[in-house]
mmCIF file with all atom_site columns, C-alpha atoms in Angstrom:
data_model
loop_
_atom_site.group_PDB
_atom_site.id
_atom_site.type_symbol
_atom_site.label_atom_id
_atom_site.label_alt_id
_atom_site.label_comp_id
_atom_site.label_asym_id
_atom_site.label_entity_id
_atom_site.label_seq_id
_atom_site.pdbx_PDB_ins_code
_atom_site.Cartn_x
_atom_site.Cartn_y
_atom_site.Cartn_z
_atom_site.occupancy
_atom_site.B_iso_or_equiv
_atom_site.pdbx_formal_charge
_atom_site.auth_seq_id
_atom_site.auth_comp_id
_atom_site.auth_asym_id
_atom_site.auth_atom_id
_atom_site.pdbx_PDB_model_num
ATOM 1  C CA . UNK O 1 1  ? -10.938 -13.798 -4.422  1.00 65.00 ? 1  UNK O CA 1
ATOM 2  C CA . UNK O 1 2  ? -11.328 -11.650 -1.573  1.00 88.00 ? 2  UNK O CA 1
ATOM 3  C CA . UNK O 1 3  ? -11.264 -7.233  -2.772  1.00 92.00 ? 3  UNK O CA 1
ATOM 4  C CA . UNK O 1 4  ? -8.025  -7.207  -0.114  1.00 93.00 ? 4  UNK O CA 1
ATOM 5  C CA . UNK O 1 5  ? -6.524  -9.893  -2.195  1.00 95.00 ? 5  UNK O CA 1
ATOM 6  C CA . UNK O 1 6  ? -7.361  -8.443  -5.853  1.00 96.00 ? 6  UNK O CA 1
ATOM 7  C CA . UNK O 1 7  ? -5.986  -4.904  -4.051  1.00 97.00 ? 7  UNK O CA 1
ATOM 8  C CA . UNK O 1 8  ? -3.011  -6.570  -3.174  1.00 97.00 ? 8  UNK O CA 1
ATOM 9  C CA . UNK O 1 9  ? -2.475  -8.380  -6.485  1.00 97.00 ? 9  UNK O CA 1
ATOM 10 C CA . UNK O 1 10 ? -3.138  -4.930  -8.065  1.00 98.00 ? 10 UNK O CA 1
ATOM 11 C CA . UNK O 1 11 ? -0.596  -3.334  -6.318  1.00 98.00 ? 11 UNK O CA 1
ATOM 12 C CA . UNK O 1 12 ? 2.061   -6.331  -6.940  1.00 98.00 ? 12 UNK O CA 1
ATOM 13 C CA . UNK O 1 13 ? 0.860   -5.848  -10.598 1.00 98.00 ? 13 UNK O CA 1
ATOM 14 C CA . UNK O 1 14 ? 1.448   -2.089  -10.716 1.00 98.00 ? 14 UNK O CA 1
ATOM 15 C CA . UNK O 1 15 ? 5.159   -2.702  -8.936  1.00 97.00 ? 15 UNK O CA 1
ATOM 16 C CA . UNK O 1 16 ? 5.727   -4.520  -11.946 1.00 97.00 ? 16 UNK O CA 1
ATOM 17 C CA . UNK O 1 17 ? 4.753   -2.577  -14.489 1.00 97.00 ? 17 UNK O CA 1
ATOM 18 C CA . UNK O 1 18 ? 6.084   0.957   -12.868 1.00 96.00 ? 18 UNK O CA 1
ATOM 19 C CA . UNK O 1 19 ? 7.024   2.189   -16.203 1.00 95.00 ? 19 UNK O CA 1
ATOM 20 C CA . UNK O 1 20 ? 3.734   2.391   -17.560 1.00 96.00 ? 20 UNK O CA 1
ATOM 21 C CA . UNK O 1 21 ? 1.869   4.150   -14.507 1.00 95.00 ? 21 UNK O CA 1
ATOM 22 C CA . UNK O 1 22 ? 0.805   7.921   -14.235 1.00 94.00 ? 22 UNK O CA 1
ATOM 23 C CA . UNK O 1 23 ? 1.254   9.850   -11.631 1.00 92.00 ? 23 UNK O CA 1
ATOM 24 C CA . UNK O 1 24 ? -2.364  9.486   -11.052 1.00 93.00 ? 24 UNK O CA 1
ATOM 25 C CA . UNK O 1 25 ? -2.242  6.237   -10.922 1.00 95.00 ? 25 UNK O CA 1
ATOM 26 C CA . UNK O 1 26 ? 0.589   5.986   -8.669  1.00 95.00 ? 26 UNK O CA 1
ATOM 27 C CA . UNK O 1 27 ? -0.842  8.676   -6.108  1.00 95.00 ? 27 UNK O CA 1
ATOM 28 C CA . UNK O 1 28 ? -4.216  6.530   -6.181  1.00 96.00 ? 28 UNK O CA 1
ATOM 29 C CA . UNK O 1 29 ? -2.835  3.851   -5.561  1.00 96.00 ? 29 UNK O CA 1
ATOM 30 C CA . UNK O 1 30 ? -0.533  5.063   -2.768  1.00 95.00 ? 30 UNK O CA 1
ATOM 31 C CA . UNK O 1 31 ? -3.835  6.274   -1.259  1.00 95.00 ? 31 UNK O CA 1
ATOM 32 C CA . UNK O 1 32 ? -5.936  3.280   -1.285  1.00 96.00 ? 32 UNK O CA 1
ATOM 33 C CA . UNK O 1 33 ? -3.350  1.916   0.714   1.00 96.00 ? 33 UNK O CA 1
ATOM 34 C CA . UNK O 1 34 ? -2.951  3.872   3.403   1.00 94.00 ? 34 UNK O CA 1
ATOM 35 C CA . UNK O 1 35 ? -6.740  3.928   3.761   1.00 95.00 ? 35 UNK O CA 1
ATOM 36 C CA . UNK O 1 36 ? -6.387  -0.139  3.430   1.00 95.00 ? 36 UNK O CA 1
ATOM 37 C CA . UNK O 1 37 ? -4.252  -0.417  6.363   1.00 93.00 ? 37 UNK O CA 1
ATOM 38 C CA . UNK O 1 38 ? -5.868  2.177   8.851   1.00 90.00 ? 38 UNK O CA 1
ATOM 39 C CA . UNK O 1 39 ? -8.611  0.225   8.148   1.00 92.00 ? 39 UNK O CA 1
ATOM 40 C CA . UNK O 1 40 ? -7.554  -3.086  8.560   1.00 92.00 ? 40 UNK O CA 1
ATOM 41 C CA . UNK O 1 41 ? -5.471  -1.698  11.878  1.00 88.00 ? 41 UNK O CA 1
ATOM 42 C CA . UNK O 1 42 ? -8.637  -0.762  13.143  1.00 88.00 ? 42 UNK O CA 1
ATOM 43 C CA . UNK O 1 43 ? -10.660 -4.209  12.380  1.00 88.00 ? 43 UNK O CA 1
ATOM 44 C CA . UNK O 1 44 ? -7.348  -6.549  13.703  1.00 81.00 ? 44 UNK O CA 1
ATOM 45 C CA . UNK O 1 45 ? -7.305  -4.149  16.858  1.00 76.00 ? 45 UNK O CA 1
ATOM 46 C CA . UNK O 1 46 ? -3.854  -3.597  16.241  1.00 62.00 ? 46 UNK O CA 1
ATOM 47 C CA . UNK O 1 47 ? -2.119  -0.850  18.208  1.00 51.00 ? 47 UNK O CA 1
ATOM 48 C CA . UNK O 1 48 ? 0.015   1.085   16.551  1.00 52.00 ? 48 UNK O CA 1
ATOM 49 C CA . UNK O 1 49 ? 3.199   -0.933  16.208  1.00 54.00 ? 49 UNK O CA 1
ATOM 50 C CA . UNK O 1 50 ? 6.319   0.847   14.596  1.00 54.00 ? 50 UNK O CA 1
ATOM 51 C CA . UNK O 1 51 ? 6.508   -0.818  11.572  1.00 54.00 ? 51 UNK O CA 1
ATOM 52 C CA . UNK O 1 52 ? 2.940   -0.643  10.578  1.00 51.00 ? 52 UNK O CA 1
ATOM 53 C CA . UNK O 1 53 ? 2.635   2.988   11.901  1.00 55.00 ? 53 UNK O CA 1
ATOM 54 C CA . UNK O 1 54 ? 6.426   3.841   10.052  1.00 70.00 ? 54 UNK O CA 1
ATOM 55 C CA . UNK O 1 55 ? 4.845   2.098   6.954   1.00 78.00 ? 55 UNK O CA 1
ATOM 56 C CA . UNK O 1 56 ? 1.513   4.671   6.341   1.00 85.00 ? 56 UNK O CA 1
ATOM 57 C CA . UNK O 1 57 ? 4.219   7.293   7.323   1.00 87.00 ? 57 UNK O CA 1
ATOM 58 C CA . UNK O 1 58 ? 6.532   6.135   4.063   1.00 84.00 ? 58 UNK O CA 1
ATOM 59 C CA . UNK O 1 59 ? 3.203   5.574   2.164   1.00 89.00 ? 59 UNK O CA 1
ATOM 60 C CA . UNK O 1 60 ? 2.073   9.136   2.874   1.00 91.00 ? 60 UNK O CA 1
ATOM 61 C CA . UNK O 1 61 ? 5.322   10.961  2.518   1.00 91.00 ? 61 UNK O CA 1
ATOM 62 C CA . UNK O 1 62 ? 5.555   8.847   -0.869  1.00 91.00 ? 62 UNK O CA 1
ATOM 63 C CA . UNK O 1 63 ? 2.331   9.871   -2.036  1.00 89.00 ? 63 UNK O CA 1
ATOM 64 C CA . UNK O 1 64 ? 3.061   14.056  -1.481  1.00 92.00 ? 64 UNK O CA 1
ATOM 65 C CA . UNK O 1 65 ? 6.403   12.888  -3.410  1.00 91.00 ? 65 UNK O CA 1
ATOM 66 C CA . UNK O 1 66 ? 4.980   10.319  -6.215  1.00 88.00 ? 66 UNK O CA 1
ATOM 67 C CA . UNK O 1 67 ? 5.727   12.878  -8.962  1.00 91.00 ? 67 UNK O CA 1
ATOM 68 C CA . UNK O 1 68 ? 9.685   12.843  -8.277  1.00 92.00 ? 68 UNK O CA 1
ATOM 69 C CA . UNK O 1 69 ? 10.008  9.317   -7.433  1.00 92.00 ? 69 UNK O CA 1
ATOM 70 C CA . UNK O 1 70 ? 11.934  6.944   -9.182  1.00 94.00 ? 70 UNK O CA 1
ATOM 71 C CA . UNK O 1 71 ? 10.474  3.841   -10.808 1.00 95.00 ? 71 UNK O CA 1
ATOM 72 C CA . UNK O 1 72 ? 12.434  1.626   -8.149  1.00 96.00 ? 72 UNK O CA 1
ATOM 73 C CA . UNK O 1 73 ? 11.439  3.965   -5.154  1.00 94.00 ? 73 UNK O CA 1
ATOM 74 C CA . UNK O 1 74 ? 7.416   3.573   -6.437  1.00 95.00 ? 74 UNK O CA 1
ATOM 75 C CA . UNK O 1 75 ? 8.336   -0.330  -6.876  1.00 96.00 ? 75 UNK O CA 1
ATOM 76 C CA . UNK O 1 76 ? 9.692   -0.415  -3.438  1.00 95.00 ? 76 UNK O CA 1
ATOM 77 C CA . UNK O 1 77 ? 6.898   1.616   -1.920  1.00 94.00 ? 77 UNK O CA 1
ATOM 78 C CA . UNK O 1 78 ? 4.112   -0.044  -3.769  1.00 96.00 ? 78 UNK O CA 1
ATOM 79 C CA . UNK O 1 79 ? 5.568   -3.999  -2.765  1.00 96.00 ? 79 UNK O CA 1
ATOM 80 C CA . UNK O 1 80 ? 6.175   -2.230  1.020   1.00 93.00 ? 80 UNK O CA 1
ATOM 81 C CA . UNK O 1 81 ? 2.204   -1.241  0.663   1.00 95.00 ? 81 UNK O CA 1
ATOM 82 C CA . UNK O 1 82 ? 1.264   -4.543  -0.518  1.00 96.00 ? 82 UNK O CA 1
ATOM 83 C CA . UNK O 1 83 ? 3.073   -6.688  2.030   1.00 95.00 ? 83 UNK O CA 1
ATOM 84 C CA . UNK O 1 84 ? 1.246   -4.975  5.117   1.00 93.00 ? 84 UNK O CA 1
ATOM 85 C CA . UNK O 1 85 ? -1.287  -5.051  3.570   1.00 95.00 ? 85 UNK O CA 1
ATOM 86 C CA . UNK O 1 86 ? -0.885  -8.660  3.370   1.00 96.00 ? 86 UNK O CA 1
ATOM 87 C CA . UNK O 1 87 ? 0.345   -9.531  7.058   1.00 93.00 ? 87 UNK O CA 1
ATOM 88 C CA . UNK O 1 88 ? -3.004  -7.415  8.142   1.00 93.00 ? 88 UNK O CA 1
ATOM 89 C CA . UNK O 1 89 ? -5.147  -9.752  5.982   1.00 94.00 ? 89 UNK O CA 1
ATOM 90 C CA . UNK O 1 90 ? -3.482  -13.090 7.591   1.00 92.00 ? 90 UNK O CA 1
ATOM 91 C CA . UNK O 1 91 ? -3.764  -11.396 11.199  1.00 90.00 ? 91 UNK O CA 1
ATOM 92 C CA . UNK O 1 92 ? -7.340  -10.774 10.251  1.00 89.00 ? 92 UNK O CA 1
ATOM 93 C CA . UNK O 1 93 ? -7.874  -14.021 9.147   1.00 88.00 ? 93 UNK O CA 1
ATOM 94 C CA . UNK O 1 94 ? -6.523  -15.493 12.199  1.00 84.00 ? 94 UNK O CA 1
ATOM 95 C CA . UNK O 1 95 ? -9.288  -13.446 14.090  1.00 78.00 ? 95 UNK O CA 1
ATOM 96 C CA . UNK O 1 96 ? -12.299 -14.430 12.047  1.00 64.00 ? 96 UNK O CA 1
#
């Protein structure tokens, strides 16, 4: 298993079990991702479509906010983190 695929099965994993996740945690989490997908951006040569530029937006507006979100708004942002994450891996895979 690939590190982007045990990150994204981590993150899937945490969506799951919101209720049991710090804040640290969370905000960790929300970080790794963003630094995930600039990363993979830059590797696929993406440009900066909307969705994948709106999606580090939500991600880092989430993370200055993960201590007043909701467990469904951190479920929803951590599944949003992990599905880019996930269409980044396949375009990079197509790539390679």
């Amino acid at each position: 298993m690939s590190l982007t695929t045990a990150f994204i099965a981590e993150l899937i994993r945490a969506a799951n079990e919101v209720e049991r996740l710090t804040y640290y945690q969370i905000s960790r989490l929300l970080d790794r991702s963003v630094d995930t997908i600039r990363d993979m951006r830059r590797q696929t040569a993406i440009a900066s479509g909307h969705r994948a530029r709106d999606v580090v937006i939500d991600l880092q507006l989430a993370l200055a906010r993960a201590r007043d979100l909701s467990p469904a708004e951190t479920r929803d942002v951590l599944l949003d983190a992990a599905d880019i994450i996930r269409t980044l891996k396949i375009a990079l895979d197509g790539i390679t």
